[in-house]
CSV table of C-alpha atoms (C1' of nucleotides) in Angstrom, one decimal:
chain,number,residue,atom,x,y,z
A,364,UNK,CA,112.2,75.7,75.3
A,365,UNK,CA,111.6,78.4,72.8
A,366,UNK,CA,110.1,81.4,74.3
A,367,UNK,CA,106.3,79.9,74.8
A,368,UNK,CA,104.1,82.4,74.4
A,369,UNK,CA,101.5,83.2,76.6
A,370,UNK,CA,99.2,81.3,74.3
A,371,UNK,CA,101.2,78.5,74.3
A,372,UNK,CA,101.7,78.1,77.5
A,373,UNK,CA,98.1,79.0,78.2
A,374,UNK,CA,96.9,75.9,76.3
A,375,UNK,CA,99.6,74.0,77.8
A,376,UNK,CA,96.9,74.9,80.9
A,377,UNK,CA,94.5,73.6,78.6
A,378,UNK,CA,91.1,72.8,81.1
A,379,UNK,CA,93.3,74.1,84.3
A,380,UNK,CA,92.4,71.8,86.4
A,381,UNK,CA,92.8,73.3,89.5
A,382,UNK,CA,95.9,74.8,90.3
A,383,UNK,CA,96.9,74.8,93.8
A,384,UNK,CA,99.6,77.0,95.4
A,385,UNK,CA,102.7,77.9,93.7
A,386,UNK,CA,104.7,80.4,94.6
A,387,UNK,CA,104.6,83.4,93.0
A,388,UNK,CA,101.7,84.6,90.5
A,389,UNK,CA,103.1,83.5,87.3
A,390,UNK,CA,103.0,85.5,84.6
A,391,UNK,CA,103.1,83.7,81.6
A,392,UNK,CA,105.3,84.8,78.9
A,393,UNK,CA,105.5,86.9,76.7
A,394,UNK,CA,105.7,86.6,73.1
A,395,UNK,CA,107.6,88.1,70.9
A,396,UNK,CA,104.9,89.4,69.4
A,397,UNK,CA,104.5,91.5,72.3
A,398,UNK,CA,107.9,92.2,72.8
A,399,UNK,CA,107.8,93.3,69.3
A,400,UNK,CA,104.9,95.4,69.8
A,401,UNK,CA,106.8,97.6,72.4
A,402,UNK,CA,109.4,98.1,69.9
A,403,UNK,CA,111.7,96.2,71.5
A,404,UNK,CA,112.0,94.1,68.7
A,405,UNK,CA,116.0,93.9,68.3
A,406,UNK,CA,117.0,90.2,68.8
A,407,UNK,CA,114.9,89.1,71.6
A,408,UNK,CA,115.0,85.7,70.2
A,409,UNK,CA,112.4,82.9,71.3
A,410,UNK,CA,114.6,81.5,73.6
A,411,UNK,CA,116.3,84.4,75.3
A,412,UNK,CA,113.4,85.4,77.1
A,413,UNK,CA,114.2,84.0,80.2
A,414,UNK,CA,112.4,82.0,82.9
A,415,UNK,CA,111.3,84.0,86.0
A,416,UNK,CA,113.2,81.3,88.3
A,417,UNK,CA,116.1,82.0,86.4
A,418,UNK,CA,116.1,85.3,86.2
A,419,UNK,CA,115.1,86.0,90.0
A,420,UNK,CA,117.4,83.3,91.3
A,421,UNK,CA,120.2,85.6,89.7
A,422,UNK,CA,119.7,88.3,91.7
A,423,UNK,CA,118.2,86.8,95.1
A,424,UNK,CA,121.5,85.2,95.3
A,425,UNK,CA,123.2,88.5,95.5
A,426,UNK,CA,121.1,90.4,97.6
A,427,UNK,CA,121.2,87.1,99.8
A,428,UNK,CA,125.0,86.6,100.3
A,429,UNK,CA,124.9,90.1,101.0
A,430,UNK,CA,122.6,89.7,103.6
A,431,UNK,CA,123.4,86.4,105.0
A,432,UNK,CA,127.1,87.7,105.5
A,433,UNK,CA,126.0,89.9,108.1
A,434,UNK,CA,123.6,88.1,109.9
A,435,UNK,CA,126.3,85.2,110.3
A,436,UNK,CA,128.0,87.3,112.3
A,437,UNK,CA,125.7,89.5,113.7
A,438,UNK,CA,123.6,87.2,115.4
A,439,UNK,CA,125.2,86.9,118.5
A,440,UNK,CA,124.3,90.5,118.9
A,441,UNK,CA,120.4,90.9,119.6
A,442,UNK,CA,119.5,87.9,118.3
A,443,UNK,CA,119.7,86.1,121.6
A,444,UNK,CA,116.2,89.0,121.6
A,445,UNK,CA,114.2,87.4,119.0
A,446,UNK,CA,114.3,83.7,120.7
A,447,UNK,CA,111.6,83.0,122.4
A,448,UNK,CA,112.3,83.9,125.8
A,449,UNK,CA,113.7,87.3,124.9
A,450,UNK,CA,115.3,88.6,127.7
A,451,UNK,CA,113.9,91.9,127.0
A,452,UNK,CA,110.4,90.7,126.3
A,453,UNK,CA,110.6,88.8,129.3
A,454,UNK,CA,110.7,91.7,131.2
A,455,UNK,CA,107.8,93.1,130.6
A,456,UNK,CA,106.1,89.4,129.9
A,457,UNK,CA,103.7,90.2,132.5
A,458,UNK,CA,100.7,92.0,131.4
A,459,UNK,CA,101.7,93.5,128.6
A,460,UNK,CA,102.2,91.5,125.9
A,461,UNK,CA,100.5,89.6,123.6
A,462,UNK,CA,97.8,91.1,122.4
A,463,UNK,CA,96.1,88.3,120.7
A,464,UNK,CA,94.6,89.5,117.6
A,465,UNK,CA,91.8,87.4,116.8
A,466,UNK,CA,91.2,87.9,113.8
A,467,UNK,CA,93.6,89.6,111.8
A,468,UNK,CA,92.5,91.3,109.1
A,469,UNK,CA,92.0,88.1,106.2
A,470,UNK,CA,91.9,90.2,103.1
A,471,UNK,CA,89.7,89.3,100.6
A,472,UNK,CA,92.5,87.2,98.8
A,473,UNK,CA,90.9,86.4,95.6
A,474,UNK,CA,92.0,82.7,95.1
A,475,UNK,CA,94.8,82.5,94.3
A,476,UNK,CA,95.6,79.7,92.8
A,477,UNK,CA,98.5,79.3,91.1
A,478,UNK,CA,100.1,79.2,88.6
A,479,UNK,CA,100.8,76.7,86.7
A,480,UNK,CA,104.2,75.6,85.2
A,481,UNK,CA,104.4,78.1,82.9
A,482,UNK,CA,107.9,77.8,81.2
A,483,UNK,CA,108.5,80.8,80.3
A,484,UNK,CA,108.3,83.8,82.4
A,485,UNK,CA,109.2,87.2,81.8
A,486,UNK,CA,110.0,89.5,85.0
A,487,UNK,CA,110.7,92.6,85.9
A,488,UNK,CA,114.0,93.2,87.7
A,489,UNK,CA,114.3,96.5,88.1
A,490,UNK,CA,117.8,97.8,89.4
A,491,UNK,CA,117.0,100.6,91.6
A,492,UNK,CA,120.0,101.8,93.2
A,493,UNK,CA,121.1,100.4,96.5
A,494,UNK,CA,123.3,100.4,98.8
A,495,UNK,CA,124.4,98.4,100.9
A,496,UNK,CA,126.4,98.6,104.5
A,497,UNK,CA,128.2,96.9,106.1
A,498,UNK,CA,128.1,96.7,109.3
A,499,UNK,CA,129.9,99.0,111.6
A,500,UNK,CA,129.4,97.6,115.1
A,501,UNK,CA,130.1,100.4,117.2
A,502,UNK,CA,127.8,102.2,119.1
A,503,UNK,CA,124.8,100.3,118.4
A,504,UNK,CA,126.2,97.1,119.8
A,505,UNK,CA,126.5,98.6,123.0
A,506,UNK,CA,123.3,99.6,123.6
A,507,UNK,CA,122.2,96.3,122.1
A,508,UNK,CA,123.9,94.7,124.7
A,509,UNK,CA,123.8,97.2,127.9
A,510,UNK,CA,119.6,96.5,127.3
A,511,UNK,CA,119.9,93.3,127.5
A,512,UNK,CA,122.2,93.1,130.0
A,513,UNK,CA,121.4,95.3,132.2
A,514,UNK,CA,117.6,95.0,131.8
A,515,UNK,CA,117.2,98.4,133.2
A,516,UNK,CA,114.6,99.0,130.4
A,517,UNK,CA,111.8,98.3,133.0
A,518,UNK,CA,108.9,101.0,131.9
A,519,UNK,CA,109.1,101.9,128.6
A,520,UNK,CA,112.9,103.5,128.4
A,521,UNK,CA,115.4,101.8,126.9
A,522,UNK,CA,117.5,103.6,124.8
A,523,UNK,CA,117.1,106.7,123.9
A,524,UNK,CA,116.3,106.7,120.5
A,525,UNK,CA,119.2,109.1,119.0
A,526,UNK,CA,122.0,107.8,121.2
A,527,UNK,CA,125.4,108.9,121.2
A,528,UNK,CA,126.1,108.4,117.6
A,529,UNK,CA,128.4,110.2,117.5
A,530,UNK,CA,126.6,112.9,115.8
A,531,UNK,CA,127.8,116.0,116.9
A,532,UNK,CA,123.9,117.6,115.8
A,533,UNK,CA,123.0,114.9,113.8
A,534,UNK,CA,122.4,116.7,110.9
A,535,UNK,CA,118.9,116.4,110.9
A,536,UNK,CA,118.6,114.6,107.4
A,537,UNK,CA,117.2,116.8,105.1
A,538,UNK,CA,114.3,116.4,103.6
A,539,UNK,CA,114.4,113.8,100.6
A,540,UNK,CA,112.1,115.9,98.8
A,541,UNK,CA,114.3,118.4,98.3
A,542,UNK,CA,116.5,116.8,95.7
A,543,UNK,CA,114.2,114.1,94.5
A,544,UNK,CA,114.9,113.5,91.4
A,545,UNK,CA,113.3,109.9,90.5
A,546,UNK,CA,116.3,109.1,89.1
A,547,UNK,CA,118.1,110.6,91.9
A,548,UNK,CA,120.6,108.0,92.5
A,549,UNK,CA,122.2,108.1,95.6
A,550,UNK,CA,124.3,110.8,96.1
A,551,UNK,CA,126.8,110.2,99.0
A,552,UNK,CA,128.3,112.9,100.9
A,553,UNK,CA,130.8,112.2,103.8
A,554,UNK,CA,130.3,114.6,106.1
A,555,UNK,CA,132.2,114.9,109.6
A,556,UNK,CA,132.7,111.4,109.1
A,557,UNK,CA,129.1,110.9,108.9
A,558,UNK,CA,127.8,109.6,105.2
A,559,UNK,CA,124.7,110.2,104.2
A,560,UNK,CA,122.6,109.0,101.0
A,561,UNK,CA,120.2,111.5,99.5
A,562,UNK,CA,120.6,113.7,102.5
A,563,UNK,CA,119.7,111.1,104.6
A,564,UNK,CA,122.2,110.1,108.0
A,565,UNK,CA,122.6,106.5,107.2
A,566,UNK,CA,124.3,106.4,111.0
A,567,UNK,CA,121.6,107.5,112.3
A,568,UNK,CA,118.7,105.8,110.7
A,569,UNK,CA,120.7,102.5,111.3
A,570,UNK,CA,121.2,103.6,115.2
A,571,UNK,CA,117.1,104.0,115.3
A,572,UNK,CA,116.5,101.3,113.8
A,573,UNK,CA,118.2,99.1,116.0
A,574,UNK,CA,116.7,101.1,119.3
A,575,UNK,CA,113.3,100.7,117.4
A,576,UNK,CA,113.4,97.0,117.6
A,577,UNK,CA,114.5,96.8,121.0
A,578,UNK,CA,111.4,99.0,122.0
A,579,UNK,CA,109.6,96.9,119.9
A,580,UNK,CA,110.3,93.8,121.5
A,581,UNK,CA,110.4,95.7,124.6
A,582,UNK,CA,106.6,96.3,124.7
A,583,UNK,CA,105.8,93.0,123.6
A,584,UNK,CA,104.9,93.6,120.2
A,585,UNK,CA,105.4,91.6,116.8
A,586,UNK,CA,106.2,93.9,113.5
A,587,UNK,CA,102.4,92.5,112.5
A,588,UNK,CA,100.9,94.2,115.4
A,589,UNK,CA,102.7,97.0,115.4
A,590,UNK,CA,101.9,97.0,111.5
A,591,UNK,CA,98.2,97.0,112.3
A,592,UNK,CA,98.3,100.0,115.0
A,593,UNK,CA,99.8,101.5,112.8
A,594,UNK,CA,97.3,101.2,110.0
A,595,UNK,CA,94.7,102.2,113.2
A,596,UNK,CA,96.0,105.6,113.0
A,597,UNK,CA,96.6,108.4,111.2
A,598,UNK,CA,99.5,109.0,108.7
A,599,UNK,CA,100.6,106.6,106.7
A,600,UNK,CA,100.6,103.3,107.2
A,601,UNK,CA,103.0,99.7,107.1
A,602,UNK,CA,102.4,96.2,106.8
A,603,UNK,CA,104.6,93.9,108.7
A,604,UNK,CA,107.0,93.7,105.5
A,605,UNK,CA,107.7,97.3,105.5
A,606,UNK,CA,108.4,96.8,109.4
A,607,UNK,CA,110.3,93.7,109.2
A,608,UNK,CA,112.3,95.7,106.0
A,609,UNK,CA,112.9,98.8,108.0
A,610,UNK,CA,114.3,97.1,111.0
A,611,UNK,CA,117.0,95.5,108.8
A,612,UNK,CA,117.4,98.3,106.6
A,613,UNK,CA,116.5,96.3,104.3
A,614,UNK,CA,115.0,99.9,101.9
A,615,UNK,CA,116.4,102.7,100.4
A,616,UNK,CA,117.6,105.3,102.8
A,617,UNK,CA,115.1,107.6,101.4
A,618,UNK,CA,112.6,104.9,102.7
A,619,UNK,CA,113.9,105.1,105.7
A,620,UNK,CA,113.9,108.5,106.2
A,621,UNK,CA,110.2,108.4,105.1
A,622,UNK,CA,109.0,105.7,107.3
A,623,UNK,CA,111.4,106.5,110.8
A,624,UNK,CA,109.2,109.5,111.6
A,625,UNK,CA,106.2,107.7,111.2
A,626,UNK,CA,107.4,104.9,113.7
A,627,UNK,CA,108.9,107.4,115.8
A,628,UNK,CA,105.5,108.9,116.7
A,629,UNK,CA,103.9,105.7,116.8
A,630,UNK,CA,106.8,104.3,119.1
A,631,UNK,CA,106.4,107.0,122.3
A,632,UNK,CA,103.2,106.7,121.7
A,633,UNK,CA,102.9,103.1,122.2
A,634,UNK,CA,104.9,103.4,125.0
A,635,UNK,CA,103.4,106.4,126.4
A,636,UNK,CA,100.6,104.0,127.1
A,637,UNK,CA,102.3,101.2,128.2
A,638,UNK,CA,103.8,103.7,131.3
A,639,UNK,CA,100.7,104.8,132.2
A,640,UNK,CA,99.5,101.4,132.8
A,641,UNK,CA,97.3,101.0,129.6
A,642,UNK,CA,98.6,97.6,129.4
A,643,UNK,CA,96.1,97.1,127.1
A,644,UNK,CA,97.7,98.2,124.1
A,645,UNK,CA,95.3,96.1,122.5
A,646,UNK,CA,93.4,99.1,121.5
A,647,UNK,CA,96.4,100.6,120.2
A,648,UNK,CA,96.2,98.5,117.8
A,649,UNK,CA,93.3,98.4,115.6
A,650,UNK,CA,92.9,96.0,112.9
A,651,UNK,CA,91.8,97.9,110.2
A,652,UNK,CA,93.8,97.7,106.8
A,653,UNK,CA,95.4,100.4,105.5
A,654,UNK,CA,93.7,103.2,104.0
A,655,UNK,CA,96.2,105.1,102.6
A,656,UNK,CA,97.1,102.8,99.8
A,657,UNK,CA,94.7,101.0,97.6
A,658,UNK,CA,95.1,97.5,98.9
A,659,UNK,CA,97.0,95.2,96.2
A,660,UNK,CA,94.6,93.2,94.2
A,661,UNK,CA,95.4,89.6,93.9
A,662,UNK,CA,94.5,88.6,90.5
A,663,UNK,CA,93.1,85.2,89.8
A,664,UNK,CA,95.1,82.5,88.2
A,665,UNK,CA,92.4,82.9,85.7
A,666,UNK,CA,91.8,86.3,84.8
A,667,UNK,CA,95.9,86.3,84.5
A,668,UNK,CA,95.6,84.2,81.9
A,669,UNK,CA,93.4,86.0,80.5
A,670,UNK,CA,95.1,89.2,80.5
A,671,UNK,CA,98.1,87.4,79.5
A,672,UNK,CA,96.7,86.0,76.0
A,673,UNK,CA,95.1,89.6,75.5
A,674,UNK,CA,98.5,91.3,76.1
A,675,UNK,CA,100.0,88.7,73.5
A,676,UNK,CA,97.9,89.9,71.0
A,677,UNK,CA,98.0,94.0,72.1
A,678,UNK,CA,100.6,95.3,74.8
A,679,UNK,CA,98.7,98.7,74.0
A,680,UNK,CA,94.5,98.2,74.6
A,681,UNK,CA,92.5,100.8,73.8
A,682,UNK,CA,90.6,102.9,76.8
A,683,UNK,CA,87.3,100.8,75.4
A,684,UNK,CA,89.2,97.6,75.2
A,685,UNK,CA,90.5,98.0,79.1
A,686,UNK,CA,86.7,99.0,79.6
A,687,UNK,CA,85.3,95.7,79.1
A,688,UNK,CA,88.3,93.7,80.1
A,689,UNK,CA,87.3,95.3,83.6
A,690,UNK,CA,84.1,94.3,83.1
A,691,UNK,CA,84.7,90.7,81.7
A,692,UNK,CA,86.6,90.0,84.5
A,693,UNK,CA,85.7,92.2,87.0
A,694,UNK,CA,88.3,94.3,88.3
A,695,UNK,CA,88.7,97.7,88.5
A,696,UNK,CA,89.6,99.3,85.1
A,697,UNK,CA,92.4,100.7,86.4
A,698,UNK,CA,93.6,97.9,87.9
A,699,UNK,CA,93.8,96.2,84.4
A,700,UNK,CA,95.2,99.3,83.4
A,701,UNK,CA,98.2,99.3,85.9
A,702,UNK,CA,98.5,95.8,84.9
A,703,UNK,CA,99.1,96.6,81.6
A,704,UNK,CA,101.5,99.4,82.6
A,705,UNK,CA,103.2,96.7,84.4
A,706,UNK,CA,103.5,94.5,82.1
A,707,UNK,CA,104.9,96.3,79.6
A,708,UNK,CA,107.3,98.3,81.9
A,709,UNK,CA,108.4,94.5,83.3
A,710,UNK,CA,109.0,93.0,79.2
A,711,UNK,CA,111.1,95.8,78.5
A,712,UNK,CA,113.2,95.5,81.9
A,713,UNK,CA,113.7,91.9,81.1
A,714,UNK,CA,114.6,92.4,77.5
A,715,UNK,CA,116.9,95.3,78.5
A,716,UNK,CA,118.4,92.9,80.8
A,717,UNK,CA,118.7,90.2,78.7
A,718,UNK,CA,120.6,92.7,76.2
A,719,UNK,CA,122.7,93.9,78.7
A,720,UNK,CA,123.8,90.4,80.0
A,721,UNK,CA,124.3,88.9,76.6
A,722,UNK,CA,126.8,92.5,75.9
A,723,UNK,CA,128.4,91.4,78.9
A,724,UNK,CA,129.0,88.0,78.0
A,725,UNK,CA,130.4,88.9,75.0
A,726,UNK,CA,132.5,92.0,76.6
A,727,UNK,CA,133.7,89.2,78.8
A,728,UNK,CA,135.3,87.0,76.1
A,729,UNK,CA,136.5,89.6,74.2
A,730,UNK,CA,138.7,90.7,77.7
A,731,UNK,CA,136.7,93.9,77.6
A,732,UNK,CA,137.4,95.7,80.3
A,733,UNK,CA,134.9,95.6,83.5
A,734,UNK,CA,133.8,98.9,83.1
A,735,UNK,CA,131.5,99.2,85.8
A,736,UNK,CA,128.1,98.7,84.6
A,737,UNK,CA,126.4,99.9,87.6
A,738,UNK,CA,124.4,103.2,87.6
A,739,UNK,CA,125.0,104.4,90.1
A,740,UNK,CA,128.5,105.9,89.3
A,741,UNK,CA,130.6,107.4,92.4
A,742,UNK,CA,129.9,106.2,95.4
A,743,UNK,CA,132.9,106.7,97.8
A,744,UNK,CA,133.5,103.2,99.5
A,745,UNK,CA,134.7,104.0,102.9
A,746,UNK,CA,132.0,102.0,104.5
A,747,UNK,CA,132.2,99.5,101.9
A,748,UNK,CA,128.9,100.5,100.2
A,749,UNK,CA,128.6,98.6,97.9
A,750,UNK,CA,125.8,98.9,94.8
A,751,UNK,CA,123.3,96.5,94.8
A,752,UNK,CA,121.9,95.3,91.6
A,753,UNK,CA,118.3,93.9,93.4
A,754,UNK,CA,115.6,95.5,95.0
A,755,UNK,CA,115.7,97.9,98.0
A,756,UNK,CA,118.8,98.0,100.1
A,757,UNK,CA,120.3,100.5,102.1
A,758,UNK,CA,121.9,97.7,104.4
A,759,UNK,CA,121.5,94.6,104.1
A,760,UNK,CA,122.1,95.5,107.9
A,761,UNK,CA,120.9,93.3,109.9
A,762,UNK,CA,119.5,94.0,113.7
A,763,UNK,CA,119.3,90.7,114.6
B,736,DA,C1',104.3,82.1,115.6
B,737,DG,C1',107.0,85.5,114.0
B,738,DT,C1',110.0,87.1,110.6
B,739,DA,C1',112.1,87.3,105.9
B,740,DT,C1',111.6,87.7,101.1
B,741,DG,C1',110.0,87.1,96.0
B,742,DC,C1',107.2,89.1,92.9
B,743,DA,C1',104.4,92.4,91.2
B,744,DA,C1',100.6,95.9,92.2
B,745,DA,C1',100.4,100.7,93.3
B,746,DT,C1',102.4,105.3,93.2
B,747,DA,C1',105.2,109.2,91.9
B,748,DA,C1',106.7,112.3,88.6
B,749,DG,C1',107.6,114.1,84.2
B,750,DG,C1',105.9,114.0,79.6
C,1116,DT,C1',93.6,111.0,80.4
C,1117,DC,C1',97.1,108.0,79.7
C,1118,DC,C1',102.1,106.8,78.9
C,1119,DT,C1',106.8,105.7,80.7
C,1120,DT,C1',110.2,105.0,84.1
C,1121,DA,C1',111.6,104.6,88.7
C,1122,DT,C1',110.4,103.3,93.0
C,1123,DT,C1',107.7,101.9,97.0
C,1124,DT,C1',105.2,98.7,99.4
C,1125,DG,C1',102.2,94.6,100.5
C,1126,DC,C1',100.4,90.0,99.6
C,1127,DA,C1',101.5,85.4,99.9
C,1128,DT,C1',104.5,82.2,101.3
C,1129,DA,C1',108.9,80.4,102.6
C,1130,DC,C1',111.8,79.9,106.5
DNA sequence: AGTATGCAAATAAGG
DNA sequence: TCCTTATTTGCATAC
């Protein structure tokens, strides 16, 4: 298992028979050749450039423990809402509700074929800086359970959406954009009790994002659907990930505080309608993809192994050379050129991982001190936030 | 059938 | 115009 290179594992492909679904797209190594050409040289030996499975299994276990934790115990809260027969669904299960959408948007997926068994992968695992909260029943749960209780949510009111948190003013969260700083890590202030990320009430974002999910399920309405009105309409727009992730908080505060606004609108909105009888939400909800956002190109297993072997051989093309890669394969030249942005931006996180890890191991043995590793420095504890290591995470919170 | 999540494409922001 | 770095977000698919 020495660190294949993309060649090698491309003629390991040889005549590709045809490749049928794997997970993932697989990215086929990277040689050191490339590595090297990125002048990240140093001691990435052959074999230390890690599998992808590896690699990713690392740190989905983290972020998952994290997040199983809480749903263990907090599904006896709403939960009971996403069965089936949600009580609060059921309420409004006449009329309303599903809005079949024929046909949902099918993307032009581009094959996609996968990947074969590549063994050795090189990904990205980027360590933004997260946070994560631990639950803090309080409030929320009430509401949570007064709805469903005491289905007085007939029409469209629930809860309102800024509840009694406590907030004495909620300090309406300040505009991330005023200290954004890309490297901005998560400053935390504890204010009147309240903590806040970046600016951003965490209290309250959780609070409305619990209330949004009610209303959600409230009106009938899956995260897809309400990802495609969404994309019907002005402003920015979220797919039923970027729903699913907000209701569990599963983003970076600053996320949040992006998206809530945005879902806000759309929410009295939706159920502005619903009052006034427009059962038919159905035209609420269009089915048009999102415009905002160039849609995320799918690349085939083939052309990936094409790029692959050319980034082997130069992690840097030339504007000409990405010229008539495009047009070899067919892609927008600046998709190939994001691609190899990409690339090269994932090979150096990998080998800067690798580094670190292999430090660490040998810190370890030496009984070097644990010296926090994490980037994100200070972060006061109180409500046991925690710094994540893996992707997005502002609370591994879970609604339901 | 709806939701959750891994991986990586797309974007943002500062050179 | 393109790079790097950090981050956001969606496709595909697992659950």
């Amino acid at each position: 298992m020495t660190a294949t290179t993309t060649d090698a594992s491309l003629s390991s492909l040889g005549g590709l028979p045809h490749l049928t679904t794997t997970p993932g797209n697989t990215l086929p190594t990277v040689s050191t050749l490339a590595a090297a050409q990125l002048g990240i040289q140093g001691q990435i030996t052959p074999g230390s450039l890690v599998s992808q499975q590896q690699q990713t299994s690392t740190s989905t276990t983290s972020s998952q423990l994290l997040t199983q934790g809480l749903l263990n115990h907090k599904t006896s809260v709403v939960t009971s809402t996403t069965s089936s027969p949600s009580p609060v669904a059921q309420v409004f299960a006449n009329g309303t509700q599903a809005l079949s959408l024929a046909g949902l948007a099918t993307q032009t997926v581009l094959t996609k074929a996968p990947p074969t068994s590549q063994s050795h992968v090189i990904t990205q695992l980027s360590m933004p800086q997260n946070l994560s909260i631990l639950q803090q029943q309080g409030a929320a749960q009430l509401v949570t359970n007064q709805v469903i209780n005491g289905q007085s949510l007939v029409g469209s009111h629930i809860v309102t959406t800024t509840l009694s948190n406590s907030q004495a003013s909620s300090p309406s969260i300040t505009s991330p954009t005023s200290a954004d700083s890309p490297g901005g890590h998560g400053t935390v202030n504890t204010i009147n009790n309240e903590v806040e990320v970046d600016g951003v009430n965490l209290e309250e974002i959780k609070e409305f994002a619990k209330v949004f999910k009610i209303r959600r399920l409230s009106l009938g309405l899956t995260q897809t659907q309400v990802g495609q009105a969404l994309s019907a309409r002005e402003g920015p727009t979220y797919s039923q990930s970027a729903i699913c992730r907000f209701e569990k908080l599963d983003i970076t505060p600053r996320s949040a505080q992006k998206i809530k606004p945005v879902l806000e609108r759309w929410m009295a909105e939706a159920e502005a309608r619903h009052k006034n009888g427009f059962n038919q939400l159905s035209d609420f909800i269009g089915t048009e993809p999102s415009k905002k956002r160039k849609r995320r190109t799918s690349f085939t297993p083939q052309a990936l192994e094409y790029l692959n072997r050319m980034f082997d051989k130069n992690t840097h093309p030339t504007g000409s050379e990405m010229t008539s890669m495009s047009q070899e394969l067919n892609y927008d030249r600046e998709v190939i050129r994001v691609w190899f942005c990409n690339k090269r931006q994932a090979l150096k996180n990998t080998i800067k991982k690798l580094k670190a890890a292999e430090a660490e191991a040998q810190a370890n043995s030496v009984e070097h001190n644990k010296s926090n590793r994490g980037m994100t420095s200070s972060l006061p504890f109180e409500y046991s936030y925690s710094v994540k290591s893996t992707g997005r995470k502002f609370g591994s919170e879970i609604i339901s």
